[in-house]
Coordinates of C-alpha atoms in Angstrom, one line a residue:
X481 CA -7.4 -6.1 69.9
X482 CA -4.1 -4.4 69.0
X483 CA -4.2 -2.1 66.0
X484 CA -2.3 -3.5 63.0
X485 CA 0.7 -1.5 62.0
X486 CA 2.4 -0.9 58.7
X487 CA 6.0 0.1 58.5
X488 CA 7.6 2.0 55.5
X489 CA 11.4 1.7 54.7
X490 CA 13.2 3.5 51.9
X491 CA 16.6 2.0 50.8
X492 CA 19.2 2.6 48.2
X493 CA 19.8 5.8 46.2
X494 CA 17.2 8.5 45.8
X495 CA 14.8 8.4 42.8
X496 CA 12.1 10.8 41.7
X497 CA 8.7 9.6 43.1
X498 CA 9.6 8.1 46.4
X499 CA 7.4 10.6 48.3
X500 CA 4.5 9.6 45.9
X501 CA 4.7 6.0 47.0
X502 CA 5.1 7.0 50.7
X503 CA 2.1 9.3 50.6
X504 CA -0.2 7.0 48.6
X505 CA 0.6 4.0 50.8
X506 CA 0.2 5.9 54.1
X507 CA -3.2 7.3 53.1
X508 CA -4.5 4.0 51.9
X509 CA -3.3 2.1 55.0
X510 CA -4.7 4.7 57.4
X511 CA -8.0 4.6 55.6
X512 CA -8.1 0.9 56.2
X513 CA -7.5 1.1 59.9
X514 CA -3.7 0.6 60.0
X515 CA -1.3 2.7 62.0
X516 CA 1.6 3.7 59.8
X517 CA 5.2 4.1 61.0
X518 CA 7.9 5.5 58.7
X519 CA 11.5 4.5 59.5
X520 CA 14.3 7.0 58.8
X521 CA 17.4 6.1 56.7
X522 CA 16.4 2.7 55.5
X523 CA 17.7 -0.3 57.4
X524 CA 20.5 1.8 59.0
X525 CA 19.1 2.2 62.5
X526 CA 16.8 -0.8 62.5
X527 CA 19.7 -3.1 61.9
X528 CA 22.4 -1.2 63.7
X529 CA 23.2 -0.5 67.4
X530 CA 21.3 2.0 69.4
X531 CA 17.9 2.1 67.7
X532 CA 15.7 4.8 69.2
X533 CA 12.1 4.7 68.0
X534 CA 11.5 8.3 69.0
X535 CA 14.5 9.5 67.0
X536 CA 14.6 7.0 64.1
X537 CA 10.9 6.6 63.3
X538 CA 7.7 8.6 63.2
X539 CA 4.0 7.9 62.9
X540 CA 2.7 9.2 59.6
X541 CA -0.6 11.1 59.3
X542 CA -2.9 11.8 56.3
X543 CA -2.7 15.6 56.9
X544 CA 1.1 15.6 56.2
X545 CA 1.1 13.0 53.5
X546 CA -1.5 14.6 51.2
X547 CA 0.8 16.7 49.0
X548 CA 4.2 15.3 49.4
X549 CA 4.0 13.4 46.0
X550 CA 4.9 16.6 44.2
X551 CA 8.4 16.8 45.9
X552 CA 11.6 15.1 45.0
X553 CA 13.7 13.4 47.6
X554 CA 12.4 11.3 50.5
X555 CA 10.7 12.5 53.6
X556 CA 12.0 9.4 55.3
X557 CA 15.5 9.9 53.8
X558 CA 17.3 6.8 52.6
X559 CA 20.5 4.8 53.0
X560 CA 22.3 1.8 51.4
X561 CA 22.4 0.0 54.8
X562 CA 21.2 -3.6 54.5
X563 CA 21.1 -7.0 56.3
X564 CA 23.6 -8.7 54.1
X565 CA 26.5 -10.7 55.7
X566 CA 29.4 -8.5 54.8
X567 CA 32.1 -10.9 55.8
X568 CA 30.8 -13.6 53.5
X569 CA 30.7 -11.0 50.7
X570 CA 34.5 -10.8 50.9
X571 CA 35.0 -14.5 50.1
X572 CA 31.8 -15.7 48.2
X573 CA 29.7 -14.5 45.3
X574 CA 26.7 -16.1 47.0
X575 CA 25.0 -13.6 49.3
X576 CA 23.6 -14.6 52.7
X577 CA 21.8 -12.6 55.4
X578 CA 23.6 -11.4 58.5
X579 CA 21.5 -13.3 61.1
X580 CA 22.2 -10.9 63.9
X581 CA 21.2 -7.8 61.8
X582 CA 18.1 -9.6 60.3
X583 CA 16.9 -10.7 63.7
X584 CA 17.4 -7.1 65.1
X585 CA 15.2 -5.8 62.3
X586 CA 12.5 -8.4 62.9
X587 CA 12.5 -8.0 66.7
X588 CA 12.4 -4.2 66.5
X589 CA 9.6 -4.2 64.0
X590 CA 7.6 -6.7 66.0
X591 CA 8.3 -4.7 69.2
X592 CA 6.6 -1.7 67.6
X593 CA 3.6 -3.8 66.5
X594 CA 4.5 -3.9 62.8
X595 CA 2.6 -6.6 61.1
X596 CA 3.0 -5.3 57.5
X597 CA 6.1 -3.8 55.9
X598 CA 6.4 -1.8 52.7
X599 CA 9.9 -1.4 51.4
X600 CA 10.8 1.0 48.6
X601 CA 14.1 0.5 46.7
X602 CA 16.2 -1.3 44.1
X603 CA 17.8 -4.7 43.9
X604 CA 19.7 -4.6 47.2
X605 CA 16.7 -3.3 49.2
X606 CA 14.6 -6.0 47.6
X607 CA 17.1 -8.5 48.8
X608 CA 17.1 -7.2 52.4
X609 CA 13.2 -7.2 52.2
X610 CA 13.3 -10.8 51.2
X611 CA 15.6 -11.8 54.1
X612 CA 13.4 -9.9 56.6
X613 CA 10.3 -11.7 55.2
X614 CA 12.1 -15.0 55.6
X615 CA 13.5 -14.2 59.0
X616 CA 10.1 -13.2 60.3
X617 CA 8.7 -16.7 59.4
X618 CA 5.5 -15.1 58.2
X619 CA 4.8 -12.9 61.2
X620 CA 5.5 -9.8 59.0
X621 CA 4.1 -9.6 55.5
X622 CA 6.4 -7.7 53.2
X623 CA 5.7 -6.0 49.9
X624 CA 8.5 -4.3 47.9
X625 CA 8.0 -1.4 45.6
X626 CA 10.6 -1.4 42.7
X627 CA 12.5 1.9 42.7
X628 CA 15.6 2.8 40.7
X629 CA 16.5 5.2 37.9
X630 CA 18.7 2.4 36.5
X631 CA 15.5 0.5 35.5
X632 CA 17.2 -2.8 36.1
X633 CA 14.8 -4.7 38.4
X634 CA 13.2 -7.8 36.9
X635 CA 9.8 -6.4 36.1
X636 CA 8.0 -8.2 33.3
X637 CA 8.3 -6.9 29.7
X638 CA 8.9 -3.2 29.3
X639 CA 7.4 -2.1 32.6
X640 CA 9.7 0.6 34.0
X641 CA 10.8 1.0 37.6
X642 CA 9.5 4.3 39.0
X643 CA 11.9 7.2 38.8
X644 CA 13.4 6.0 35.5
X645 CA 11.1 8.1 33.3
X646 CA 11.7 11.3 35.3
X647 CA 15.5 10.7 35.3
X648 CA 15.5 10.1 31.6
X649 CA 13.5 13.3 31.0
X650 CA 15.7 15.5 33.1
X651 CA 18.9 13.9 31.8
X652 CA 17.7 14.3 28.2
X653 CA 17.2 18.1 28.7
X654 CA 20.7 18.4 30.2
X655 CA 22.3 16.4 27.4
X656 CA 20.4 18.5 24.8
X657 CA 21.9 21.6 26.3
X658 CA 25.4 20.1 26.2
X659 CA 24.9 19.2 22.5
X660 CA 24.1 22.8 21.8
X661 CA 27.2 23.9 23.7
X662 CA 29.2 21.3 21.8
X663 CA 28.0 22.7 18.5
X664 CA 28.6 26.3 19.5
X665 CA 32.1 25.8 20.9
X666 CA 33.2 23.0 18.5
X667 CA 34.1 20.6 21.2
X668 CA 33.3 17.1 22.4
X669 CA 31.6 16.0 25.6
X670 CA 32.1 12.6 27.2
X671 CA 29.1 12.2 29.5
X672 CA 28.9 9.4 32.0
X673 CA 25.4 8.6 33.4
X674 CA 24.3 6.3 36.2
X675 CA 23.6 2.7 35.5
X676 CA 25.6 0.2 37.6
X677 CA 24.5 -3.0 35.8
X678 CA 22.3 -1.9 32.9
X679 CA 22.4 0.7 30.2
X680 CA 18.7 1.7 30.1
X681 CA 19.2 5.2 31.5
X682 CA 22.2 6.1 29.3
X683 CA 20.4 4.6 26.2
X684 CA 17.2 6.4 27.0
X685 CA 18.9 9.8 27.5
X686 CA 21.0 9.5 24.4
X687 CA 18.1 8.3 22.3
X688 CA 15.7 11.1 23.5
X689 CA 18.3 13.8 23.2
X690 CA 19.8 12.6 19.9
X691 CA 23.3 12.3 21.3
X692 CA 26.0 11.6 18.8
X693 CA 26.5 8.1 20.3
X694 CA 25.7 6.1 23.4
X695 CA 27.6 3.2 24.8
X696 CA 26.2 0.7 27.3
X697 CA 27.9 -2.2 29.2
X698 CA 25.7 -4.8 27.5
X699 CA 27.6 -4.1 24.2
X700 CA 31.0 -5.1 25.6
X701 CA 32.6 -8.3 26.9
X702 CA 34.0 -8.6 30.4
X703 CA 37.5 -8.5 29.0
X704 CA 37.1 -4.8 27.9
X705 CA 39.8 -2.3 28.3
X706 CA 39.9 1.5 28.3
X707 CA 41.5 1.2 24.9
X708 CA 38.5 -0.7 23.6
X709 CA 36.1 1.9 24.8
X710 CA 38.3 4.7 23.5
X711 CA 38.4 3.1 20.1
X712 CA 34.7 3.3 19.7
X713 CA 34.5 6.9 20.9
X714 CA 37.5 8.0 18.7
X715 CA 36.0 6.2 15.7
X716 CA 32.8 8.2 16.1
X717 CA 34.9 11.4 16.4
X718 CA 36.7 10.7 13.2
X719 CA 33.6 9.7 11.4
X720 CA 31.8 12.9 12.6
X721 CA 34.8 15.0 11.5
X722 CA 34.8 13.4 8.1
X723 CA 31.1 14.4 7.8
X724 CA 32.1 18.0 8.5
X725 CA 31.3 18.2 12.2
X726 CA 34.2 18.6 14.8
X727 CA 31.7 18.5 17.7
X728 CA 29.7 15.8 19.4
X729 CA 28.4 14.3 22.7
X730 CA 29.1 10.7 23.7
X731 CA 26.9 9.3 26.5
X732 CA 28.3 6.3 28.4
X733 CA 26.7 4.2 31.2
X734 CA 28.9 4.1 34.3
X735 CA 28.5 0.3 34.3
X736 CA 31.1 0.2 31.5
X737 CA 33.6 0.5 34.4
X738 CA 32.5 -2.9 35.6
X739 CA 33.8 -4.3 32.3
X740 CA 37.3 -3.2 33.2
X741 CA 37.5 -5.7 36.0
X742 CA 36.7 -6.3 39.7
X743 CA 37.6 -4.1 42.6
X744 CA 41.2 -5.3 42.6
X745 CA 41.7 -4.7 38.9
X746 CA 40.0 -1.3 39.0
X747 CA 42.3 -0.4 41.9
X748 CA 45.4 -1.4 39.9
X749 CA 44.1 0.6 36.9
X750 CA 43.7 3.7 39.0
X751 CA 46.7 3.2 41.2
X752 CA 44.6 3.5 44.4
X753 CA 42.0 1.5 46.3
X754 CA 38.5 1.6 44.9
X755 CA 36.0 1.4 47.9
X756 CA 32.9 -0.8 47.8
X757 CA 29.4 0.1 49.0
X758 CA 27.3 -1.6 51.7
X759 CA 26.3 -4.4 49.3
X760 CA 29.9 -5.2 48.1
X761 CA 29.7 -3.4 44.8
X762 CA 32.6 -1.2 43.6
X763 CA 31.7 2.5 44.0
X764 CA 31.6 3.4 40.4
X765 CA 31.5 7.1 41.4
X766 CA 35.1 6.6 42.5
X767 CA 36.1 5.4 39.0
X768 CA 36.6 8.5 36.8
X769 CA 35.6 6.8 33.6
X770 CA 34.9 10.1 31.7
X771 CA 38.3 11.5 32.8
X772 CA 40.1 8.3 31.8
X773 CA 38.6 8.5 28.4
X774 CA 39.3 12.2 28.0
X775 CA 42.9 11.7 28.8
X776 CA 43.3 8.7 26.4
X777 CA 41.5 10.4 23.5
X778 CA 43.4 13.7 23.9
X779 CA 46.7 11.7 24.0
X780 CA 45.8 10.0 20.7
X781 CA 44.9 13.2 18.9
X782 CA 48.1 14.8 20.1
X783 CA 50.2 11.9 18.8
X784 CA 48.7 12.6 15.3
X785 CA 49.7 16.2 15.6
X786 CA 46.0 17.1 15.9
X787 CA 44.1 18.9 18.7
X788 CA 40.7 18.4 20.2
X789 CA 38.9 19.9 23.2
X790 CA 37.1 17.3 25.3
X791 CA 35.0 17.9 28.4
X792 CA 34.4 15.1 30.9
X793 CA 31.0 15.4 32.5
X794 CA 29.3 13.2 35.2
X795 CA 25.5 13.2 34.9
X796 CA 23.9 11.5 37.9
X797 CA 23.2 13.0 41.2
X798 CA 21.2 15.9 39.7
X799 CA 18.7 13.3 38.4
X800 CA 17.9 11.4 41.6
X801 CA 15.9 14.0 43.6
X802 CA 14.2 15.8 40.7
X803 CA 10.6 16.6 41.0
X804 CA 8.7 13.7 39.4
X805 CA 7.1 14.1 36.0
X806 CA 3.4 13.3 35.5
X807 CA 4.1 9.8 34.4
X808 CA 5.9 9.0 37.7
X809 CA 3.4 11.0 39.7
X810 CA 0.6 8.7 38.5
X811 CA 2.7 5.6 38.6
X812 CA 3.9 6.0 42.2
X813 CA 0.3 6.6 43.4
X814 CA -0.7 3.3 41.7
X815 CA 2.3 1.5 43.3
X816 CA 1.8 2.9 46.8
X817 CA -1.9 2.1 46.8
X818 CA -1.3 -1.3 45.2
X819 CA 1.4 -2.2 47.8
X820 CA -1.1 -1.7 50.6
X821 CA -3.8 -3.7 48.8
X822 CA -1.4 -6.6 48.5
X823 CA -0.4 -6.4 52.1
X824 CA -4.0 -6.5 53.1
X825 CA -5.2 -9.1 50.5
X826 CA -6.7 -12.1 52.3
X827 CA -8.5 -13.5 49.2
X828 CA -5.3 -15.0 47.6
X829 CA -2.8 -17.3 49.1
X830 CA 0.1 -14.9 48.6
X831 CA 3.6 -15.7 49.9
X832 CA 4.8 -13.5 52.9
X833 CA 7.1 -11.5 50.5
X834 CA 6.2 -10.1 47.1
X835 CA 7.1 -7.2 44.8
X836 CA 4.2 -5.1 43.5
X837 CA 3.9 -4.6 39.7
X838 CA 1.3 -3.2 37.3
X839 CA 0.8 -5.3 34.2
X840 CA -1.7 -4.2 31.6
X841 CA -3.2 -1.8 34.1
X842 CA -3.7 -4.6 36.7
X843 CA -2.1 -5.2 40.1
X844 CA 0.1 -8.3 39.9
X845 CA 2.4 -9.6 42.7
X846 CA 5.7 -11.2 41.9
X847 CA 7.0 -13.5 44.6
X848 CA 10.5 -12.8 46.0
X849 CA 11.5 -16.3 45.3
X850 CA 10.8 -15.7 41.6
X851 CA 13.3 -12.8 41.6
X852 CA 16.3 -14.8 42.8
X853 CA 19.5 -15.3 40.8
X854 CA 20.3 -18.9 41.7
X855 CA 24.1 -18.3 41.1
X856 CA 24.4 -15.4 43.6
X857 CA 21.2 -15.5 45.7
X858 CA 20.9 -11.8 44.8
X859 CA 17.9 -10.2 43.1
X860 CA 18.0 -10.8 39.4
X861 CA 19.0 -7.9 37.2
X862 CA 17.3 -6.8 34.0
X863 CA 19.6 -5.6 31.2
X864 CA 19.1 -4.0 27.8
X865 CA 18.1 -6.5 25.1
X866 CA 20.5 -5.9 22.2
X867 CA 18.2 -7.8 19.8
X868 CA 15.2 -5.6 20.5
X869 CA 13.8 -3.2 18.0
X870 CA 14.0 -0.2 20.5
X871 CA 17.8 -0.8 20.8
X872 CA 18.2 -1.1 17.0
X873 CA 16.4 2.3 16.6
X874 CA 18.7 3.9 19.1
X875 CA 21.7 2.6 17.1
X876 CA 20.3 3.7 13.8
X877 CA 20.5 7.4 14.9
X878 CA 24.0 7.3 16.3
X879 CA 27.2 8.4 14.5
X880 CA 29.7 5.6 15.2
X881 CA 31.8 3.3 13.1
X882 CA 29.8 0.3 11.8
X883 CA 30.9 -2.8 9.9
X884 CA 29.5 -1.3 6.7
X885 CA 32.2 1.4 7.0
X886 CA 34.9 -1.3 6.6
X887 CA 33.0 -3.0 3.8
X888 CA 32.9 0.2 1.7
X889 CA 36.3 1.0 0.1
X890 CA 35.3 4.6 -0.4
X891 CA 34.2 5.1 3.2
X892 CA 37.2 3.3 4.6
X893 CA 39.6 5.4 2.5
X894 CA 38.0 8.6 3.7
X895 CA 38.0 7.6 7.4
X896 CA 41.6 6.5 7.2
X897 CA 42.6 9.8 5.7
X898 CA 40.8 11.7 8.5
X899 CA 42.8 9.5 11.0
X900 CA 46.0 10.1 9.1
X901 CA 46.5 6.4 8.7
X902 CA 46.6 3.9 5.8
X903 CA 43.5 1.9 5.3
X904 CA 45.4 -1.1 6.6
X905 CA 46.3 0.7 9.8
X906 CA 42.8 2.0 10.3
X907 CA 41.3 -1.5 9.8
X908 CA 43.8 -3.0 12.2
X909 CA 43.1 -0.3 14.8
X910 CA 39.3 -0.2 14.9
X911 CA 37.6 -3.1 13.0
X912 CA 37.8 -5.7 15.8
X913 CA 36.1 -3.6 18.4
X914 CA 33.6 -2.2 16.0
X915 CA 32.5 -5.6 14.8
X916 CA 32.4 -7.1 18.3
X917 CA 30.2 -4.2 19.6
X918 CA 27.8 -4.1 16.6
X919 CA 24.5 -5.8 17.5
X920 CA 22.1 -4.3 15.0
X921 CA 20.1 -7.0 13.3
X922 CA 20.0 -7.5 9.6
X923 CA 16.4 -6.4 9.5
X924 CA 17.4 -2.9 10.7
X925 CA 21.0 -2.3 9.6
X926 CA 22.8 0.8 10.5
X927 CA 23.4 3.3 7.7
X928 CA 26.8 3.5 6.1
X929 CA 28.8 6.8 6.1
X930 CA 27.2 9.5 4.0
X931 CA 30.0 11.7 2.6
X932 CA 29.7 15.5 2.8
X933 CA 26.6 15.2 5.1

């Protein structure tokens, strides 16, 4: 009888803890009699032309897997290659698999004797894993391990994706250093973090570091402009100055750029074409959100005959391959081991494709079909709940304009004086965007301005 074989594929951007999953899964699979093959660069070679098993894959052994969990990065590398139909992506929001690429992956896996497949990645890798599971018609069992520093996969409750906690930890330390530099040099930093669809990472970093304010895409409507975003940041700057502090740090999720429009609108805004990634998403790294805000804010202060120093800072790539913290070290070992247990589970009637989750300390599979957004056929995205207590706490410790500032004549007068405007002008300029982005519930209202703080 032929030895059963498990393949491991890593897709999407790097995240702390990938090697922990690879190592734990490989060890558990080998100990259960499986041969383990790791594939380099995600789906890039499996789905592309010229796949060479000797160059694009390797058999994994326990002796080389035992201690890789301490390291950042991925021993199998990674890529954003997928099996999506790119031509249909240009004309339809409903995503479909590229039949040729999907069949290639299935045939090549089957040719190497792969009967079980563990994929590690975010929403787009989960989508490709689903298409491969469907394309194999049950001949290959697939388990997906949720990985992304964005924390936006549809895990139940507050269960994080692995890599998020480490990225938040490292990012918080960096922002804390920028806050001290800001205080020392009396300047402002506009820091843009990763977070394509959700603001979990930005909010977590800002909250842990005590940043002056944090802004996430969930707070803004789709009709948002650079002016709207600048109004919120400038309002915080004026309020901070009125309180005797000319310095501060604003943390923004890069997903705010999505609120400025689609690829065509972003290209018009920047005066050049904004490229898209392999899954059809605008490359937000090509949209200089921090620089756009810096230019807009400095122009506004100059028009008032005022001066301010603002530094635009992109915080992202330095988080993705960091050495995992202990929470992710333990978590990824659970996920890697659990992924193999689900692949080998013959006691339950599991579908051919599931995502591994840990709920209340127990291993719980989530079927791929339960993760589908029916409108797009993509993997559903989790976003920050603006009605949650954890969000209201984050807002309570920010310095930004709140509705209560416009309801207090004293506060409004002081703010208008700082902006060198009349109270009417100040209200007309800032009140609309402030009220539209205020989501703090009545039970936990934000504090009004405290004069001379």
